[in-house]
Short mmCIF file of C-alpha atoms in Angstrom, two decimals:
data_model
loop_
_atom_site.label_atom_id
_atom_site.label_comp_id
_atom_site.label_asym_id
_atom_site.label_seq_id
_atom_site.Cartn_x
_atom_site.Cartn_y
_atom_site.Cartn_z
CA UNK D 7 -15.64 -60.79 -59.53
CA UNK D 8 -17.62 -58.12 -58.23
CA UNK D 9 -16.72 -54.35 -58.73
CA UNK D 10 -18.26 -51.05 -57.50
CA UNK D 11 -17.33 -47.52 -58.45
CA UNK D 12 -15.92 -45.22 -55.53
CA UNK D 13 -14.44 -42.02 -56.29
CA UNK D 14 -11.99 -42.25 -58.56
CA UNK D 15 -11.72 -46.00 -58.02
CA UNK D 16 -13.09 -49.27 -58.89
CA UNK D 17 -13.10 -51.33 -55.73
CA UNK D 18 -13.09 -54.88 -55.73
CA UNK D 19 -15.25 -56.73 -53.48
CA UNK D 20 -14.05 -60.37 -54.36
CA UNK D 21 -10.69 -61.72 -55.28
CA UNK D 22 -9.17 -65.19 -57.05
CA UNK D 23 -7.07 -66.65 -54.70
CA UNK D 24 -4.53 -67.99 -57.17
CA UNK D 25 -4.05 -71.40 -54.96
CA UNK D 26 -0.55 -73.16 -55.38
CA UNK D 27 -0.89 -74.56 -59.35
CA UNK D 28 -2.50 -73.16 -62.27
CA UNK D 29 -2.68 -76.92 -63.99
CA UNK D 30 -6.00 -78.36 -63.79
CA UNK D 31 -4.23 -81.96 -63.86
CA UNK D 32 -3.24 -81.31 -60.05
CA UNK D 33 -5.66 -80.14 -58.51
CA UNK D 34 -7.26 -83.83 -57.05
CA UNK D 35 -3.42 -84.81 -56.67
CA UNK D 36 -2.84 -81.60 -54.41
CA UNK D 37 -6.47 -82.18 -52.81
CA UNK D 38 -5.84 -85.63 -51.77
CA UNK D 39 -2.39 -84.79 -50.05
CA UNK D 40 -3.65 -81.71 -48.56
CA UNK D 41 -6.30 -83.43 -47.01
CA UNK D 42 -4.42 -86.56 -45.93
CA UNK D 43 -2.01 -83.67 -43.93
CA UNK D 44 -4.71 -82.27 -42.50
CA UNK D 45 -6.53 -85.33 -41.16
CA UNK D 46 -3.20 -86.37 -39.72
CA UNK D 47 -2.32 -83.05 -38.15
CA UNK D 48 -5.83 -83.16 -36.95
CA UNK D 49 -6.28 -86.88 -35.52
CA UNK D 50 -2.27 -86.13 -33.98
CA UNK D 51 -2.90 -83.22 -32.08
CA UNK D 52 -6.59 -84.45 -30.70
CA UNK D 53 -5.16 -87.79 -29.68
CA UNK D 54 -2.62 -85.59 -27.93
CA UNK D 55 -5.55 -84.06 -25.93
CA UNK D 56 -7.31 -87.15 -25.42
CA UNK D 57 -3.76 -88.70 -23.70
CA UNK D 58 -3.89 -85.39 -21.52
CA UNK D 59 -7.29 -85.43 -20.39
CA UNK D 60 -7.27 -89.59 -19.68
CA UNK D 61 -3.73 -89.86 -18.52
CA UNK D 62 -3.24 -88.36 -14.83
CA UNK D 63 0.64 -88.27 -15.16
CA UNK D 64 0.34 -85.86 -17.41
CA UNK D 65 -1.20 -83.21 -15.53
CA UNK D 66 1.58 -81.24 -15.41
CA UNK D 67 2.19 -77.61 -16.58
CA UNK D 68 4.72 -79.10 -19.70
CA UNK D 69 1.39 -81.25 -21.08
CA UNK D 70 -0.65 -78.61 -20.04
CA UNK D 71 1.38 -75.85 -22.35
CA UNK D 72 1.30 -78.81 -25.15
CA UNK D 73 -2.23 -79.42 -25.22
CA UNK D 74 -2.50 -75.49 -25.49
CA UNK D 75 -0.13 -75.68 -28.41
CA UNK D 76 -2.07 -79.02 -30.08
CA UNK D 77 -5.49 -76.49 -29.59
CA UNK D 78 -3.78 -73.31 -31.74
CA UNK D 79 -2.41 -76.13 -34.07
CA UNK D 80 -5.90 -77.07 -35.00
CA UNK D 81 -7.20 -73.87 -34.76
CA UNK D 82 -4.93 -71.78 -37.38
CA UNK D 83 -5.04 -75.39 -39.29
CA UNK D 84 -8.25 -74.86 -39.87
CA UNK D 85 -8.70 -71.36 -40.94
CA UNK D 86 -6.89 -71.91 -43.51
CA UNK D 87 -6.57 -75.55 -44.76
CA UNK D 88 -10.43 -76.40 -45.37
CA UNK D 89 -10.74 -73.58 -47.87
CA UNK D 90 -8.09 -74.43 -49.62
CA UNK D 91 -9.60 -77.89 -49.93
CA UNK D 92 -12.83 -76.59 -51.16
CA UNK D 93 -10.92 -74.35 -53.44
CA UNK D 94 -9.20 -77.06 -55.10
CA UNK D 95 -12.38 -78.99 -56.22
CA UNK D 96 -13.87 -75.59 -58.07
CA UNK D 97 -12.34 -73.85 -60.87
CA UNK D 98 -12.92 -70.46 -59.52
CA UNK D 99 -11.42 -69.74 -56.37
CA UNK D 100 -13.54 -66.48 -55.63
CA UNK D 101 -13.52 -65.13 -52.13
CA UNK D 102 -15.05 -61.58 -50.59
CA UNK D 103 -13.00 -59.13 -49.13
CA UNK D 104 -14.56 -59.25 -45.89
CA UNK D 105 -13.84 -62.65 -45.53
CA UNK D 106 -10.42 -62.45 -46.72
CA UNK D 107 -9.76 -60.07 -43.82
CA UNK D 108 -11.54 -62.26 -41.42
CA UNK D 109 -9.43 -65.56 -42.39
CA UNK D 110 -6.14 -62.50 -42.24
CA UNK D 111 -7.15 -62.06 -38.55
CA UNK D 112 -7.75 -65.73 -36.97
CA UNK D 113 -4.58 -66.93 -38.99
CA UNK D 114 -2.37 -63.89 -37.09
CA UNK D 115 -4.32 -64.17 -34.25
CA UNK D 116 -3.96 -67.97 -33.51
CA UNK D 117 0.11 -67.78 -34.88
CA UNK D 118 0.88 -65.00 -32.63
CA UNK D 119 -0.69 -66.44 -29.69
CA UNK D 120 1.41 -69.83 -30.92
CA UNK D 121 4.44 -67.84 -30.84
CA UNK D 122 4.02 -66.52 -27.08
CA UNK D 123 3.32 -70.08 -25.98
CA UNK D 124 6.46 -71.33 -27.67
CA UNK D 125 7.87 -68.74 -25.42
CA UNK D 126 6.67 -69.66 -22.46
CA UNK D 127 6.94 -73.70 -23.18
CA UNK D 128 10.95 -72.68 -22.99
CA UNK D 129 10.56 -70.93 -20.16
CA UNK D 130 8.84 -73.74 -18.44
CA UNK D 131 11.79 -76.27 -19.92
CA UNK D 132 14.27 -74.07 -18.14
CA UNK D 133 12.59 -74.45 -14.50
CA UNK D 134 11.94 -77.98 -15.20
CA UNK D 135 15.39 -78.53 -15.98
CA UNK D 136 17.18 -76.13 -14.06
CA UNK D 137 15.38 -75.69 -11.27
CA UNK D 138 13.46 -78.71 -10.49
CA UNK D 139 12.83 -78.58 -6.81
CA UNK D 140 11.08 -75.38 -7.50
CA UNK D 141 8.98 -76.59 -10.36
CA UNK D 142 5.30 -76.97 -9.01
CA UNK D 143 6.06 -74.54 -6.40
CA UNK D 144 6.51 -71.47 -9.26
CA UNK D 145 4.78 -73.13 -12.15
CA UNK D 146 1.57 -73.76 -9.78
CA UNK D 147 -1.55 -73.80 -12.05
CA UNK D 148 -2.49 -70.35 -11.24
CA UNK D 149 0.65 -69.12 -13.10
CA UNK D 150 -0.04 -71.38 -15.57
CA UNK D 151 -3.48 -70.65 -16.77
CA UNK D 152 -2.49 -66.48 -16.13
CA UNK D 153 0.53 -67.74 -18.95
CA UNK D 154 -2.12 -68.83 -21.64
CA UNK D 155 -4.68 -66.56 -21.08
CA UNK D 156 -1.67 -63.71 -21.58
CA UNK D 157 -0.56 -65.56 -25.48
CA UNK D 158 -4.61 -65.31 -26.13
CA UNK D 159 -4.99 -61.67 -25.31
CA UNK D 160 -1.20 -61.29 -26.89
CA UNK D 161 -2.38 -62.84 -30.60
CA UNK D 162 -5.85 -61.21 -30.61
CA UNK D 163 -4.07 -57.59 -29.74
CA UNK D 164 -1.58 -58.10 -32.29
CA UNK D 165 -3.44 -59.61 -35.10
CA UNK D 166 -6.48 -56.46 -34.69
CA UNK D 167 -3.73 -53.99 -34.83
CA UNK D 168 -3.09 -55.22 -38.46
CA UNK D 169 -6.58 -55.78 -38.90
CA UNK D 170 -8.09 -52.20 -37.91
CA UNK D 171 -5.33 -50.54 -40.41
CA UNK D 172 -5.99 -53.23 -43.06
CA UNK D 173 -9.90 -52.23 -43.40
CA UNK D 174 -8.63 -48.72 -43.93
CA UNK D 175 -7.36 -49.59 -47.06
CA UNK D 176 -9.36 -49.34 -50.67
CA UNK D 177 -8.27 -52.76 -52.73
CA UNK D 178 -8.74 -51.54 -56.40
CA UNK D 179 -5.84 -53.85 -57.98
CA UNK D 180 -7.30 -56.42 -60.46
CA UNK D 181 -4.35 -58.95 -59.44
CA UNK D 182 -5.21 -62.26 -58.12
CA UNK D 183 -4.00 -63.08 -54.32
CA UNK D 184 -0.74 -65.13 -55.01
CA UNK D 185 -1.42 -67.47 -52.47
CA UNK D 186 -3.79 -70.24 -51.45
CA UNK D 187 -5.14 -68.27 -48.37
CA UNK D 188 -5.81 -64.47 -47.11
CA UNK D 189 -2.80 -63.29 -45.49
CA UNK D 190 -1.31 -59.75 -44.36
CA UNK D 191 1.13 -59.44 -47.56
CA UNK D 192 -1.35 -60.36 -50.24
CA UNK D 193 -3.72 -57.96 -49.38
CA UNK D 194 -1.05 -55.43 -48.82
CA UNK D 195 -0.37 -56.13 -52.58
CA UNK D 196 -3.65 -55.56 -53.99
CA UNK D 197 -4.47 -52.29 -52.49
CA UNK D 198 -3.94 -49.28 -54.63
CA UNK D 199 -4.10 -47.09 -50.90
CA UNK D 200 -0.66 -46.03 -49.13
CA UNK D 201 0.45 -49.08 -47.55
CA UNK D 202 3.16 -47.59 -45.92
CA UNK D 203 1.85 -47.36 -42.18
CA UNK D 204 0.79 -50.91 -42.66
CA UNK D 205 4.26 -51.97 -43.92
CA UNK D 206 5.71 -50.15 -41.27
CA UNK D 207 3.51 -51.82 -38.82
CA UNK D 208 4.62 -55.49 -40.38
CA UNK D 209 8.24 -54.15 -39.80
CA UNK D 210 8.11 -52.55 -36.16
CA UNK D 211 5.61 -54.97 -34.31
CA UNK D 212 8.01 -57.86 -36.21
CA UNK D 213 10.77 -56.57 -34.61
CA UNK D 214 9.29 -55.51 -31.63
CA UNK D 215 7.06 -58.57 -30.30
CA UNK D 216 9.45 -61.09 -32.94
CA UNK D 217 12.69 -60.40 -31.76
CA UNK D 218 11.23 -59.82 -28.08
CA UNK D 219 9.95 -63.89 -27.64
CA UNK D 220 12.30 -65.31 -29.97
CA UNK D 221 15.29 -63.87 -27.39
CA UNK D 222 12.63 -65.43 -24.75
CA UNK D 223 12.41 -68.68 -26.44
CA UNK D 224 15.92 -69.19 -26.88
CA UNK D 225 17.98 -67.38 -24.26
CA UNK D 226 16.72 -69.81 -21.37
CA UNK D 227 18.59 -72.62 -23.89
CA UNK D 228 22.04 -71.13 -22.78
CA UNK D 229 21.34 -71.77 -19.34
CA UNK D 230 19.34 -75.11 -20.07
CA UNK D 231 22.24 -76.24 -22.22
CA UNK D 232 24.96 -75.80 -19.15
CA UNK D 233 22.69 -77.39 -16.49
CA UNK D 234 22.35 -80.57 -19.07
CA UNK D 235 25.92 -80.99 -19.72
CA UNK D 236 26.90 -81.48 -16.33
CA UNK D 237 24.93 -83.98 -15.43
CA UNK D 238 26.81 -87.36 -15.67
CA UNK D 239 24.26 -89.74 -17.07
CA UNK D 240 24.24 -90.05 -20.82
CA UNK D 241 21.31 -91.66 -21.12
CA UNK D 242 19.72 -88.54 -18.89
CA UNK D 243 21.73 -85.96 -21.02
CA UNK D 244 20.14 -87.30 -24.25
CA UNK D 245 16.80 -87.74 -22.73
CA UNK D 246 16.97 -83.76 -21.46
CA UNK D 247 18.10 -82.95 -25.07
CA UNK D 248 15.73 -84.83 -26.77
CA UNK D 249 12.72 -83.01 -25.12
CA UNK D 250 13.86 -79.86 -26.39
CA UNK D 251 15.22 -80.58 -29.71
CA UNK D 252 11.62 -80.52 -31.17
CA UNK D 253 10.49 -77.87 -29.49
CA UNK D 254 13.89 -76.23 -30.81
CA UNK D 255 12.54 -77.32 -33.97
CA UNK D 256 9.01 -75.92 -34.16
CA UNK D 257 10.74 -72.45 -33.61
CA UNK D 258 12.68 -72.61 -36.08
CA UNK D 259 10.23 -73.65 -38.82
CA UNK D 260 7.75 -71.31 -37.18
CA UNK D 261 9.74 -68.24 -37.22
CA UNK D 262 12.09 -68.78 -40.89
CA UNK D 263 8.70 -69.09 -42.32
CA UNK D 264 7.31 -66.27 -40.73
CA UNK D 265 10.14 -63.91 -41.16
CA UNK D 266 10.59 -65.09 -44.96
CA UNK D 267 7.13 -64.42 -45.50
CA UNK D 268 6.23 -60.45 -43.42
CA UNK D 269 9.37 -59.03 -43.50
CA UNK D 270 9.71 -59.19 -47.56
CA UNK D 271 5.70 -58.22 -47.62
CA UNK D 272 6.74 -54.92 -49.41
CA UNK D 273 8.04 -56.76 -52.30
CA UNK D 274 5.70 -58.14 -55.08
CA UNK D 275 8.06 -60.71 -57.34
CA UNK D 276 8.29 -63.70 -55.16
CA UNK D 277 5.07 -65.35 -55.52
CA UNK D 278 6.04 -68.67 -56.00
CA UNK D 279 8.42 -69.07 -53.52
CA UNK D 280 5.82 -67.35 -50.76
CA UNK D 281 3.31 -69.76 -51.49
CA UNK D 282 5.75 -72.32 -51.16
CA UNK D 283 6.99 -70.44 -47.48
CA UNK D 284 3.21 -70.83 -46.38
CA UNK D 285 2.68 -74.36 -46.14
CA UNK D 286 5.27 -75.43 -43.59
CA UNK D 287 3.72 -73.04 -41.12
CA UNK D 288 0.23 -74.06 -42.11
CA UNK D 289 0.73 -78.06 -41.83
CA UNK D 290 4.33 -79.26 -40.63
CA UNK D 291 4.10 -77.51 -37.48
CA UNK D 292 1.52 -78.65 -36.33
CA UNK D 293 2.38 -82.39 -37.50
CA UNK D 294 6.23 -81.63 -35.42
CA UNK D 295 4.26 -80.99 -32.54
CA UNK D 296 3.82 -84.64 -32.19
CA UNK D 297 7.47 -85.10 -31.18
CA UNK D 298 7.07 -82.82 -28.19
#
């Protein structure tokens, strides 16, 4: 681990990310099911492109939105997942702090743009459903490409907010990172700086931009929930349910996870349960997104 001397402090240039198990004896185990997951979340969400691309019934603005999501999927996937691969197969998992803070800023980056297209998949649910002699006429392409290119600009914002006040910060604590990748709470608990502006930040841009999509993911579902129980087919009813039961369920894993992980970032005595918190946002969303 390398060390160098600055003012009253020895800062650490490398950490030991302390993966999810100490015991040597499952490490290939963990490897081998890691990997499996990640091939399958992979190969899922790029045969979900593929059916896009080749399939002309499904250029619509719903597929359109999903292939989006299916892109992010891959993308924050694989920040994080084929490190922790490599990591597995060595017995020192060493990595710099510049790179930590890199990985910190794709992973945020590519789950807050995931959480603004979550957003605006509901949205687009609720004018499918509710209005849908309107559909094409306000979700016309234009709209739909301004909608993605507005979660983009939304994650990269967010995630250098965090970013520019994490490189502020001196990380001088010889702890390990208790997790298996570089993320915002980790670091926060390894620096011996004041952490309190970036706590704060965690809190307020949590509550702010969290609260703000989450009440535009789900409010449309009052609405969509009337339209769909007045209409007197069953087997319509349960198809119209059906399509947004999974992306009902995506939220929901997305944001527990993501509120049991930030907004308890200021406490330091739940490692084993965080690392436990992380992997359901790292793989399992993006193997649910098959059922959308």
């Amino acid at each position: 681990m390398l060390i160098v001397q600055k003012g009253n402090h020895s800062q650490y240039l490398q950490y030991v990310l302390a993966g999810l198990s100490d015991l040597p004896s499952l490490q290939l185990p963990l490897f081998l099911v890691f990997l499996l997951i990640y091939l399958i979340t992979l190969t899922g969400n790029l045969l979900i492109l593929l059916l896009i691309f080749t399939d002309s019934h499904l250029h619509t603005p719903m597929y359109f939105f999903l292939g989006t999501l299916a892109c992010l999927d891959m993308s924050y996937s694989s920040v994080t997942v084929p490190r922790m691969l490599f990591d597995l197969l060595r017995e020192r998992k060493i990595i710099s702090v510049p790179a930590c803070i890199t990985q910190t800023y794709f992973f945020l980056c590519f789950c807050g743009s995931e959480m603004a297209v979550l957003a605006v998949m509901s949205y687009d649910r609720y004018i499918a459903i509710c209005r849908p002699l309107h559909y094409m006429q306000i979700m016309s392409w234009n709209v739909c490409v301004q909608f993605v290119s507005i979660t983009l600009v939304f994650g990269a914002v967010h995630s250098l907010v965090h970013v520019v006040f994490l490189t502020k910060l001196t990380f001088c604590n010889p702890n390990d990172l208790q997790s298996f990748f570089c993320d915002l709470p980790q670091l926060l608990h390894v620096s011996c700086s004041d952490t309190f502006i970036n706590v704060l930040l965690v809190f307020l841009l949590g509550i702010l931009f969290g609260a703000v999509l989450l009440g535009i993911t789900f409010y449309p579902y009052i609405t969509i929930s009337t339209t769909v129980l007045k209409i007197p087919s069953k087997h319509t009813r349960a198809k119209a349910f059906s399509t947004c039961s999974s992306h009902l369920t995506v939220v929901s894993i997305f944001y527990t996870t993501a509120l049991f992980n930030y907004l308890r970032s200021n406490m330091n005595d739940h490692y084993a349960e965080d690392k436990v918190a992380s992997v359901p946002v790292v793989f399992i969303v993006g193997i649910e997104n098959y059922e959308n």
